[in-house]
Amino acid sequence: MTLLAVDNLTLAFGGLNVLSQVSFTVEPGQIFAIIGPNGAGKTSILNCIGGFYRAQQGRIFFDDQDITNISPDRRAAMGLARTFQNIALFRGMTVLDNIKLGRHAHLKTGLLSSLLYWGAAQREEMELRREVEESIIDFLEIEHIRNQPVASLAYGLQKRVELARALAMRPKVLLMDEPVAGMNAEETEDMARFILDIKEERDVTIVMIEHDMNMIMDISDQVVVVNFGQKIAEGNPRQVQSHPEVVKAYLGEKRER
């Protein structure tokens, strides 16, 4: 089965080719990693999948539907969630309120009932709060900071809150852009554990960009390597690690003296 498919994705900004005929498929339950040197086009792939960029050529399929021309908010409602390399939280709001915002795409009550906060809107709010508190906050071990403003938190905890907000969207596929960038060894180990638990316990498929090769090789099921906007290798971590094109992209060609 294929849950997500990228088919001949080509993206350019003016005269600059960012992606050139990139294709791959992601199966349900995988941790699927996209790696490559800086500027290789990795984040552009995620931006195309999420709908933030519109590719000039190629198609994207999600859960047996062509989503190439579907808006980002509709993709989110279908089950595509995203975390960002640069934290995108509301810093003046509490942890709990930031997480609850992740559910907006699935709310069913109208504007009037929400403003008056009665009936269905009140019940929906209480159900959401219960799920966030009993499931997501406990799952990510952030009960002790639930009522703190995000701005007061250390960087590693802010990254965890952003992950919690993405999980509140009830995703089928979670797109993660450098989830452990800037973290120390302990924080990186915790995040790797959470990613594995999200896959196993919450049945969420992960598509991840990351520069920490140790983590990628430890937890990924499948890896795609891009360089200068082109896919140069794909396989399991062991296959990719020894692929000559990958070694060349990361280490450069040896020159005889």
Short mmCIF file of N, CA, C and O in Angstrom, two decimals, residues 133-248:
data_model
loop_
_atom_site.label_atom_id
_atom_site.label_comp_id
_atom_site.label_asym_id
_atom_site.label_seq_id
_atom_site.Cartn_x
_atom_site.Cartn_y
_atom_site.Cartn_z
N GLU A 133 -5.50 16.89 27.22
CA GLU A 133 -4.91 16.73 28.54
C GLU A 133 -4.60 15.27 28.85
O GLU A 133 -3.55 14.95 29.40
N GLU A 134 -5.53 14.38 28.52
CA GLU A 134 -5.38 12.98 28.91
C GLU A 134 -4.52 12.18 27.95
O GLU A 134 -3.95 11.17 28.31
N SER A 135 -4.46 12.63 26.70
CA SER A 135 -3.74 11.86 25.70
C SER A 135 -2.42 12.51 25.30
O SER A 135 -1.34 12.00 25.58
N ILE A 136 -2.49 13.67 24.70
CA ILE A 136 -1.30 14.27 24.09
C ILE A 136 -0.32 14.81 25.12
O ILE A 136 0.88 14.56 25.05
N ILE A 137 -0.83 15.56 26.10
CA ILE A 137 0.06 16.14 27.10
C ILE A 137 0.75 15.06 27.92
O ILE A 137 1.96 15.13 28.18
N ASP A 138 0.02 14.06 28.33
CA ASP A 138 0.63 12.94 29.07
C ASP A 138 1.62 12.19 28.19
O ASP A 138 2.70 11.80 28.64
N PHE A 139 1.23 11.97 26.93
CA PHE A 139 2.07 11.21 26.00
C PHE A 139 3.44 11.85 25.82
O PHE A 139 4.46 11.16 25.79
N LEU A 140 3.47 13.18 25.72
CA LEU A 140 4.72 13.90 25.49
C LEU A 140 5.37 14.41 26.78
O LEU A 140 6.35 15.15 26.74
N GLU A 141 4.79 14.03 27.93
CA GLU A 141 5.38 14.31 29.23
C GLU A 141 5.59 15.82 29.47
O GLU A 141 6.67 16.27 29.88
N ILE A 142 4.53 16.60 29.21
CA ILE A 142 4.61 18.05 29.40
C ILE A 142 3.51 18.55 30.33
O ILE A 142 3.12 19.72 30.27
N GLU A 143 3.02 17.67 31.19
CA GLU A 143 1.99 18.05 32.16
C GLU A 143 2.45 19.22 33.04
O GLU A 143 1.66 20.11 33.36
N HIS A 144 3.72 19.23 33.41
CA HIS A 144 4.21 20.23 34.35
C HIS A 144 4.28 21.64 33.76
O HIS A 144 4.46 22.61 34.50
N ILE A 145 4.15 21.78 32.43
CA ILE A 145 4.25 23.10 31.81
C ILE A 145 2.96 23.49 31.09
O ILE A 145 2.93 24.51 30.37
N ARG A 146 1.90 22.76 31.27
CA ARG A 146 0.69 22.94 30.47
C ARG A 146 0.11 24.34 30.55
O ARG A 146 -0.46 24.84 29.57
N ASN A 147 0.25 25.03 31.69
CA ASN A 147 -0.33 26.37 31.86
C ASN A 147 0.69 27.49 31.74
O ASN A 147 0.37 28.65 32.00
N GLN A 148 1.91 27.16 31.34
CA GLN A 148 2.94 28.18 31.19
C GLN A 148 2.88 28.80 29.80
O GLN A 148 2.56 28.12 28.82
N PRO A 149 3.21 30.10 29.68
CA PRO A 149 3.31 30.69 28.34
C PRO A 149 4.50 30.09 27.59
O PRO A 149 5.55 29.83 28.19
N VAL A 150 4.33 29.90 26.31
CA VAL A 150 5.38 29.27 25.50
C VAL A 150 6.69 30.05 25.57
O VAL A 150 7.78 29.46 25.58
N ALA A 151 6.61 31.37 25.62
CA ALA A 151 7.82 32.20 25.61
C ALA A 151 8.73 31.92 26.80
O ALA A 151 9.93 32.20 26.74
N SER A 152 8.19 31.37 27.88
CA SER A 152 8.99 31.11 29.07
C SER A 152 9.72 29.78 29.03
O SER A 152 10.50 29.47 29.94
N LEU A 153 9.48 28.99 28.00
CA LEU A 153 10.02 27.63 27.96
C LEU A 153 11.37 27.55 27.27
O LEU A 153 11.68 28.35 26.37
N ALA A 154 12.16 26.57 27.68
CA ALA A 154 13.41 26.27 26.99
C ALA A 154 13.12 25.77 25.58
O ALA A 154 12.02 25.27 25.28
N TYR A 155 14.11 25.89 24.72
CA TYR A 155 13.95 25.56 23.30
C TYR A 155 13.44 24.13 23.09
O TYR A 155 12.52 23.89 22.31
N GLY A 156 14.04 23.17 23.79
CA GLY A 156 13.65 21.78 23.60
C GLY A 156 12.21 21.52 23.97
O GLY A 156 11.52 20.74 23.30
N LEU A 157 11.71 22.19 25.01
CA LEU A 157 10.31 22.04 25.39
C LEU A 157 9.38 22.71 24.38
O LEU A 157 8.29 22.21 24.11
N GLN A 158 9.81 23.82 23.80
CA GLN A 158 9.01 24.46 22.76
C GLN A 158 8.85 23.53 21.55
O GLN A 158 7.75 23.44 20.97
N LYS A 159 9.91 22.84 21.19
CA LYS A 159 9.81 21.88 20.09
C LYS A 159 8.82 20.77 20.43
O LYS A 159 8.08 20.29 19.57
N ARG A 160 8.79 20.36 21.69
CA ARG A 160 7.86 19.32 22.10
C ARG A 160 6.42 19.81 22.05
O ARG A 160 5.50 19.06 21.69
N VAL A 161 6.20 21.09 22.42
CA VAL A 161 4.86 21.67 22.35
C VAL A 161 4.40 21.75 20.89
O VAL A 161 3.23 21.48 20.58
N GLU A 162 5.30 22.12 19.99
CA GLU A 162 4.93 22.17 18.58
C GLU A 162 4.54 20.79 18.07
O GLU A 162 3.59 20.64 17.29
N LEU A 163 5.24 19.77 18.51
CA LEU A 163 4.89 18.41 18.15
C LEU A 163 3.51 18.05 18.71
O LEU A 163 2.70 17.41 18.03
N ALA A 164 3.23 18.48 19.94
CA ALA A 164 1.92 18.21 20.54
C ALA A 164 0.81 18.87 19.74
O ALA A 164 -0.26 18.27 19.53
N ARG A 165 1.03 20.09 19.28
CA ARG A 165 0.01 20.77 18.48
C ARG A 165 -0.25 20.02 17.18
O ARG A 165 -1.39 19.90 16.74
N ALA A 166 0.80 19.49 16.55
CA ALA A 166 0.62 18.72 15.33
C ALA A 166 -0.17 17.44 15.61
O ALA A 166 -1.03 17.05 14.82
N LEU A 167 0.09 16.79 16.74
CA LEU A 167 -0.64 15.57 17.08
C LEU A 167 -2.11 15.86 17.36
O LEU A 167 -2.97 15.00 17.14
N ALA A 168 -2.42 17.06 17.85
CA ALA A 168 -3.81 17.43 18.10
C ALA A 168 -4.62 17.47 16.81
O ALA A 168 -5.86 17.42 16.86
N MET A 169 -3.96 17.53 15.67
CA MET A 169 -4.65 17.53 14.38
C MET A 169 -5.09 16.13 13.96
O MET A 169 -5.70 15.96 12.91
N ARG A 170 -4.73 15.12 14.78
CA ARG A 170 -5.05 13.72 14.45
C ARG A 170 -4.52 13.34 13.06
O ARG A 170 -5.26 12.90 12.19
N PRO A 171 -3.22 13.50 12.84
CA PRO A 171 -2.69 13.28 11.49
C PRO A 171 -2.59 11.80 11.13
O PRO A 171 -2.41 10.94 11.99
N LYS A 172 -2.69 11.55 9.83
CA LYS A 172 -2.31 10.25 9.28
C LYS A 172 -0.84 10.26 8.91
O LYS A 172 -0.14 9.26 9.04
N VAL A 173 -0.37 11.42 8.41
CA VAL A 173 1.04 11.62 8.08
C VAL A 173 1.51 12.89 8.78
O VAL A 173 0.87 13.93 8.70
N LEU A 174 2.64 12.78 9.46
CA LEU A 174 3.24 13.92 10.15
C LEU A 174 4.53 14.30 9.43
O LEU A 174 5.46 13.49 9.33
N LEU A 175 4.58 15.53 8.92
CA LEU A 175 5.76 16.05 8.25
C LEU A 175 6.60 16.80 9.28
O LEU A 175 6.12 17.73 9.92
N MET A 176 7.86 16.40 9.44
CA MET A 176 8.72 16.99 10.45
C MET A 176 9.99 17.55 9.80
O MET A 176 10.75 16.81 9.18
N ASP A 177 10.19 18.86 9.99
CA ASP A 177 11.36 19.52 9.41
C ASP A 177 12.41 19.74 10.50
O ASP A 177 12.27 20.63 11.34
N GLU A 178 13.43 18.91 10.50
CA GLU A 178 14.54 18.96 11.45
C GLU A 178 14.05 19.00 12.91
O GLU A 178 14.26 19.99 13.62
N PRO A 179 13.42 17.95 13.37
CA PRO A 179 12.84 17.93 14.71
C PRO A 179 13.86 18.05 15.84
O PRO A 179 13.49 18.45 16.95
N VAL A 180 15.13 17.69 15.61
CA VAL A 180 16.10 17.77 16.70
C VAL A 180 17.16 18.84 16.46
O VAL A 180 18.17 18.89 17.17
N ALA A 181 16.95 19.71 15.49
CA ALA A 181 17.92 20.78 15.23
C ALA A 181 18.07 21.67 16.46
O ALA A 181 17.08 22.09 17.06
N GLY A 182 19.30 21.91 16.87
CA GLY A 182 19.56 22.78 18.01
C GLY A 182 19.41 22.13 19.37
O GLY A 182 19.54 22.79 20.39
N MET A 183 19.12 20.84 19.41
CA MET A 183 18.92 20.15 20.69
C MET A 183 20.21 19.53 21.18
O MET A 183 21.09 19.16 20.39
N ASN A 184 20.30 19.37 22.51
CA ASN A 184 21.45 18.66 23.06
C ASN A 184 21.20 17.15 22.97
O ASN A 184 20.14 16.70 22.49
N ALA A 185 22.17 16.36 23.43
CA ALA A 185 22.09 14.91 23.26
C ALA A 185 20.88 14.31 23.98
O ALA A 185 20.19 13.43 23.44
N GLU A 186 20.59 14.78 25.18
CA GLU A 186 19.46 14.24 25.94
C GLU A 186 18.13 14.58 25.29
O GLU A 186 17.24 13.73 25.17
N GLU A 187 18.00 15.83 24.83
CA GLU A 187 16.77 16.24 24.15
C GLU A 187 16.58 15.48 22.84
O GLU A 187 15.46 15.10 22.49
N THR A 188 17.68 15.25 22.12
CA THR A 188 17.61 14.49 20.87
C THR A 188 17.14 13.06 21.13
O THR A 188 16.31 12.52 20.40
N GLU A 189 17.67 12.45 22.18
CA GLU A 189 17.27 11.09 22.52
C GLU A 189 15.79 11.02 22.89
O GLU A 189 15.08 10.10 22.48
N ASP A 190 15.32 12.02 23.63
CA ASP A 190 13.89 12.07 23.99
C ASP A 190 13.02 12.21 22.75
O ASP A 190 12.00 11.52 22.62
N MET A 191 13.39 13.11 21.83
CA MET A 191 12.59 13.32 20.64
C MET A 191 12.57 12.07 19.75
O MET A 191 11.51 11.72 19.20
N ALA A 192 13.70 11.40 19.62
CA ALA A 192 13.73 10.15 18.85
C ALA A 192 12.79 9.12 19.46
O ALA A 192 12.08 8.40 18.73
N ARG A 193 12.75 9.05 20.77
CA ARG A 193 11.84 8.12 21.45
C ARG A 193 10.39 8.48 21.18
O ARG A 193 9.56 7.60 20.90
N PHE A 194 10.08 9.77 21.23
CA PHE A 194 8.71 10.20 20.96
C PHE A 194 8.30 9.87 19.52
O PHE A 194 7.17 9.46 19.27
N ILE A 195 9.21 10.08 18.58
CA ILE A 195 8.90 9.79 17.18
C ILE A 195 8.58 8.32 16.99
O ILE A 195 7.62 7.94 16.31
N LEU A 196 9.39 7.46 17.60
CA LEU A 196 9.13 6.01 17.52
C LEU A 196 7.79 5.67 18.17
O LEU A 196 7.02 4.85 17.64
N ASP A 197 7.48 6.29 19.30
CA ASP A 197 6.21 6.01 19.99
C ASP A 197 5.02 6.52 19.17
O ASP A 197 3.96 5.89 19.17
N ILE A 198 5.18 7.65 18.49
CA ILE A 198 4.10 8.17 17.63
C ILE A 198 3.78 7.16 16.52
O ILE A 198 2.63 6.92 16.20
N LYS A 199 4.82 6.60 15.97
CA LYS A 199 4.63 5.59 14.92
C LYS A 199 3.95 4.34 15.47
O LYS A 199 2.97 3.85 14.91
N GLU A 200 4.45 3.83 16.58
CA GLU A 200 3.98 2.56 17.09
C GLU A 200 2.65 2.66 17.83
O GLU A 200 1.75 1.84 17.64
N GLU A 201 2.50 3.66 18.69
CA GLU A 201 1.33 3.74 19.57
C GLU A 201 0.18 4.54 18.98
O GLU A 201 -0.98 4.29 19.32
N ARG A 202 0.49 5.50 18.10
CA ARG A 202 -0.56 6.35 17.56
C ARG A 202 -0.83 6.08 16.09
O ARG A 202 -1.67 6.75 15.47
N ASP A 203 -0.10 5.13 15.52
CA ASP A 203 -0.31 4.70 14.13
C ASP A 203 -0.21 5.87 13.15
O ASP A 203 -1.04 6.04 12.26
N VAL A 204 0.82 6.69 13.34
CA VAL A 204 1.05 7.84 12.48
C VAL A 204 2.30 7.58 11.64
O VAL A 204 3.32 7.14 12.16
N THR A 205 2.20 7.85 10.35
CA THR A 205 3.34 7.73 9.45
C THR A 205 4.14 9.04 9.50
O THR A 205 3.57 10.13 9.51
N ILE A 206 5.47 8.91 9.54
CA ILE A 206 6.35 10.07 9.69
C ILE A 206 7.14 10.29 8.40
O ILE A 206 7.74 9.35 7.86
N VAL A 207 7.14 11.53 7.92
CA VAL A 207 8.05 11.94 6.84
C VAL A 207 8.93 13.04 7.44
O VAL A 207 8.43 14.09 7.84
N MET A 208 10.23 12.80 7.49
CA MET A 208 11.11 13.62 8.31
C MET A 208 12.34 14.08 7.54
O MET A 208 12.97 13.30 6.82
N ILE A 209 12.68 15.35 7.71
CA ILE A 209 13.97 15.90 7.27
C ILE A 209 14.85 16.04 8.51
O ILE A 209 14.39 16.54 9.53
N GLU A 210 16.09 15.61 8.40
CA GLU A 210 16.97 15.73 9.56
C GLU A 210 18.43 15.64 9.12
O GLU A 210 18.76 14.92 8.18
N HIS A 211 19.28 16.40 9.83
CA HIS A 211 20.73 16.36 9.56
C HIS A 211 21.47 15.46 10.54
O HIS A 211 22.64 15.15 10.31
N ASP A 212 20.81 15.04 11.60
CA ASP A 212 21.45 14.15 12.57
C ASP A 212 21.45 12.73 12.00
O ASP A 212 20.47 11.99 12.11
N MET A 213 22.56 12.35 11.39
CA MET A 213 22.62 11.08 10.69
C MET A 213 22.54 9.88 11.63
O MET A 213 22.03 8.83 11.26
N ASN A 214 23.03 10.05 12.85
CA ASN A 214 22.93 8.93 13.81
C ASN A 214 21.47 8.60 14.09
O ASN A 214 21.07 7.44 14.10
N MET A 215 20.65 9.64 14.29
CA MET A 215 19.24 9.40 14.55
C MET A 215 18.54 8.82 13.32
O MET A 215 17.74 7.90 13.42
N ILE A 216 18.85 9.38 12.16
CA ILE A 216 18.24 8.89 10.92
C ILE A 216 18.51 7.41 10.73
O ILE A 216 17.62 6.62 10.41
N MET A 217 19.75 7.01 10.91
CA MET A 217 20.12 5.63 10.69
C MET A 217 19.54 4.71 11.77
O MET A 217 19.31 3.52 11.52
N ASP A 218 19.29 5.24 12.95
CA ASP A 218 18.75 4.42 14.04
C ASP A 218 17.26 4.16 13.91
O ASP A 218 16.80 3.06 14.23
N ILE A 219 16.48 5.16 13.49
CA ILE A 219 15.02 5.02 13.60
C ILE A 219 14.28 4.96 12.27
O ILE A 219 13.09 4.62 12.24
N SER A 220 14.93 5.27 11.15
CA SER A 220 14.22 5.34 9.87
C SER A 220 14.03 3.95 9.26
O SER A 220 14.87 3.07 9.40
N ASP A 221 12.91 3.80 8.56
CA ASP A 221 12.65 2.58 7.79
C ASP A 221 13.12 2.72 6.35
O ASP A 221 13.60 1.76 5.76
N GLN A 222 12.95 3.90 5.80
CA GLN A 222 13.32 4.18 4.41
C GLN A 222 13.91 5.57 4.33
O GLN A 222 13.47 6.49 5.04
N VAL A 223 14.90 5.73 3.44
CA VAL A 223 15.59 7.02 3.31
C VAL A 223 15.70 7.39 1.84
O VAL A 223 16.05 6.55 1.00
N VAL A 224 15.37 8.65 1.55
CA VAL A 224 15.61 9.22 0.22
C VAL A 224 16.68 10.30 0.36
O VAL A 224 16.65 11.08 1.31
N VAL A 225 17.61 10.33 -0.57
CA VAL A 225 18.69 11.32 -0.54
C VAL A 225 18.54 12.23 -1.75
O VAL A 225 18.40 11.76 -2.88
N VAL A 226 18.55 13.55 -1.49
CA VAL A 226 18.49 14.52 -2.59
C VAL A 226 19.74 15.39 -2.56
O VAL A 226 20.32 15.65 -1.50
N ASN A 227 20.12 15.84 -3.74
CA ASN A 227 21.26 16.74 -3.87
C ASN A 227 21.03 17.61 -5.08
O ASN A 227 20.67 17.11 -6.16
N PHE A 228 21.17 18.92 -4.91
CA PHE A 228 20.90 19.88 -5.98
C PHE A 228 19.53 19.65 -6.62
O PHE A 228 19.37 19.74 -7.83
N GLY A 229 18.54 19.32 -5.77
CA GLY A 229 17.17 19.20 -6.24
C GLY A 229 16.82 17.90 -6.93
O GLY A 229 15.70 17.73 -7.42
N GLN A 230 17.76 16.94 -6.95
CA GLN A 230 17.50 15.66 -7.61
C GLN A 230 17.65 14.51 -6.62
O GLN A 230 18.49 14.56 -5.72
N LYS A 231 16.83 13.49 -6.79
CA LYS A 231 16.99 12.30 -5.97
C LYS A 231 18.18 11.49 -6.49
O LYS A 231 18.26 11.15 -7.67
N ILE A 232 19.11 11.18 -5.57
CA ILE A 232 20.31 10.45 -5.99
C ILE A 232 20.36 9.04 -5.40
O ILE A 232 21.17 8.23 -5.85
N ALA A 233 19.54 8.76 -4.40
CA ALA A 233 19.55 7.43 -3.81
C ALA A 233 18.28 7.21 -2.99
O ALA A 233 17.67 8.16 -2.51
N GLU A 234 17.91 5.94 -2.84
CA GLU A 234 16.78 5.58 -1.98
C GLU A 234 16.96 4.14 -1.53
O GLU A 234 17.44 3.29 -2.27
N GLY A 235 16.59 3.88 -0.29
CA GLY A 235 16.70 2.53 0.25
C GLY A 235 16.61 2.55 1.76
O GLY A 235 16.27 3.56 2.37
N ASN A 236 16.93 1.41 2.37
CA ASN A 236 16.96 1.39 3.83
C ASN A 236 18.23 2.10 4.31
O ASN A 236 19.13 2.37 3.49
N PRO A 237 18.33 2.43 5.58
CA PRO A 237 19.49 3.20 6.05
C PRO A 237 20.84 2.59 5.70
O PRO A 237 21.77 3.32 5.30
N ARG A 238 20.97 1.29 5.81
CA ARG A 238 22.26 0.65 5.50
C ARG A 238 22.61 0.80 4.03
O ARG A 238 23.77 1.09 3.67
N GLN A 239 21.61 0.61 3.15
CA GLN A 239 21.87 0.75 1.71
C GLN A 239 22.29 2.16 1.35
O GLN A 239 23.23 2.37 0.58
N VAL A 240 21.59 3.13 1.92
CA VAL A 240 21.86 4.52 1.59
C VAL A 240 23.21 4.98 2.12
O VAL A 240 23.94 5.71 1.46
N GLN A 241 23.55 4.52 3.30
CA GLN A 241 24.78 4.95 3.95
C GLN A 241 26.02 4.62 3.13
O GLN A 241 27.00 5.37 3.15
N SER A 242 25.97 3.51 2.41
CA SER A 242 27.13 3.08 1.64
C SER A 242 27.02 3.39 0.16
O SER A 242 27.90 3.02 -0.63
N HIS A 243 25.94 4.07 -0.25
CA HIS A 243 25.75 4.38 -1.66
C HIS A 243 26.82 5.38 -2.13
O HIS A 243 27.03 6.42 -1.50
N PRO A 244 27.51 5.10 -3.24
CA PRO A 244 28.62 5.97 -3.67
C PRO A 244 28.19 7.41 -3.95
O PRO A 244 28.94 8.35 -3.68
N GLU A 245 26.98 7.61 -4.50
CA GLU A 245 26.51 8.96 -4.78
C GLU A 245 26.26 9.75 -3.49
O GLU A 245 26.44 10.96 -3.44
N VAL A 246 25.83 9.04 -2.45
CA VAL A 246 25.60 9.69 -1.16
C VAL A 246 26.92 10.09 -0.53
O VAL A 246 27.07 11.20 -0.01
N VAL A 247 27.87 9.19 -0.55
CA VAL A 247 29.21 9.50 -0.02
C VAL A 247 29.80 10.69 -0.75
O VAL A 247 30.37 11.61 -0.14
N LYS A 248 29.63 10.72 -2.06
CA LYS A 248 30.15 11.82 -2.87
C LYS A 248 29.47 13.14 -2.51
O LYS A 248 30.12 14.18 -2.39
#
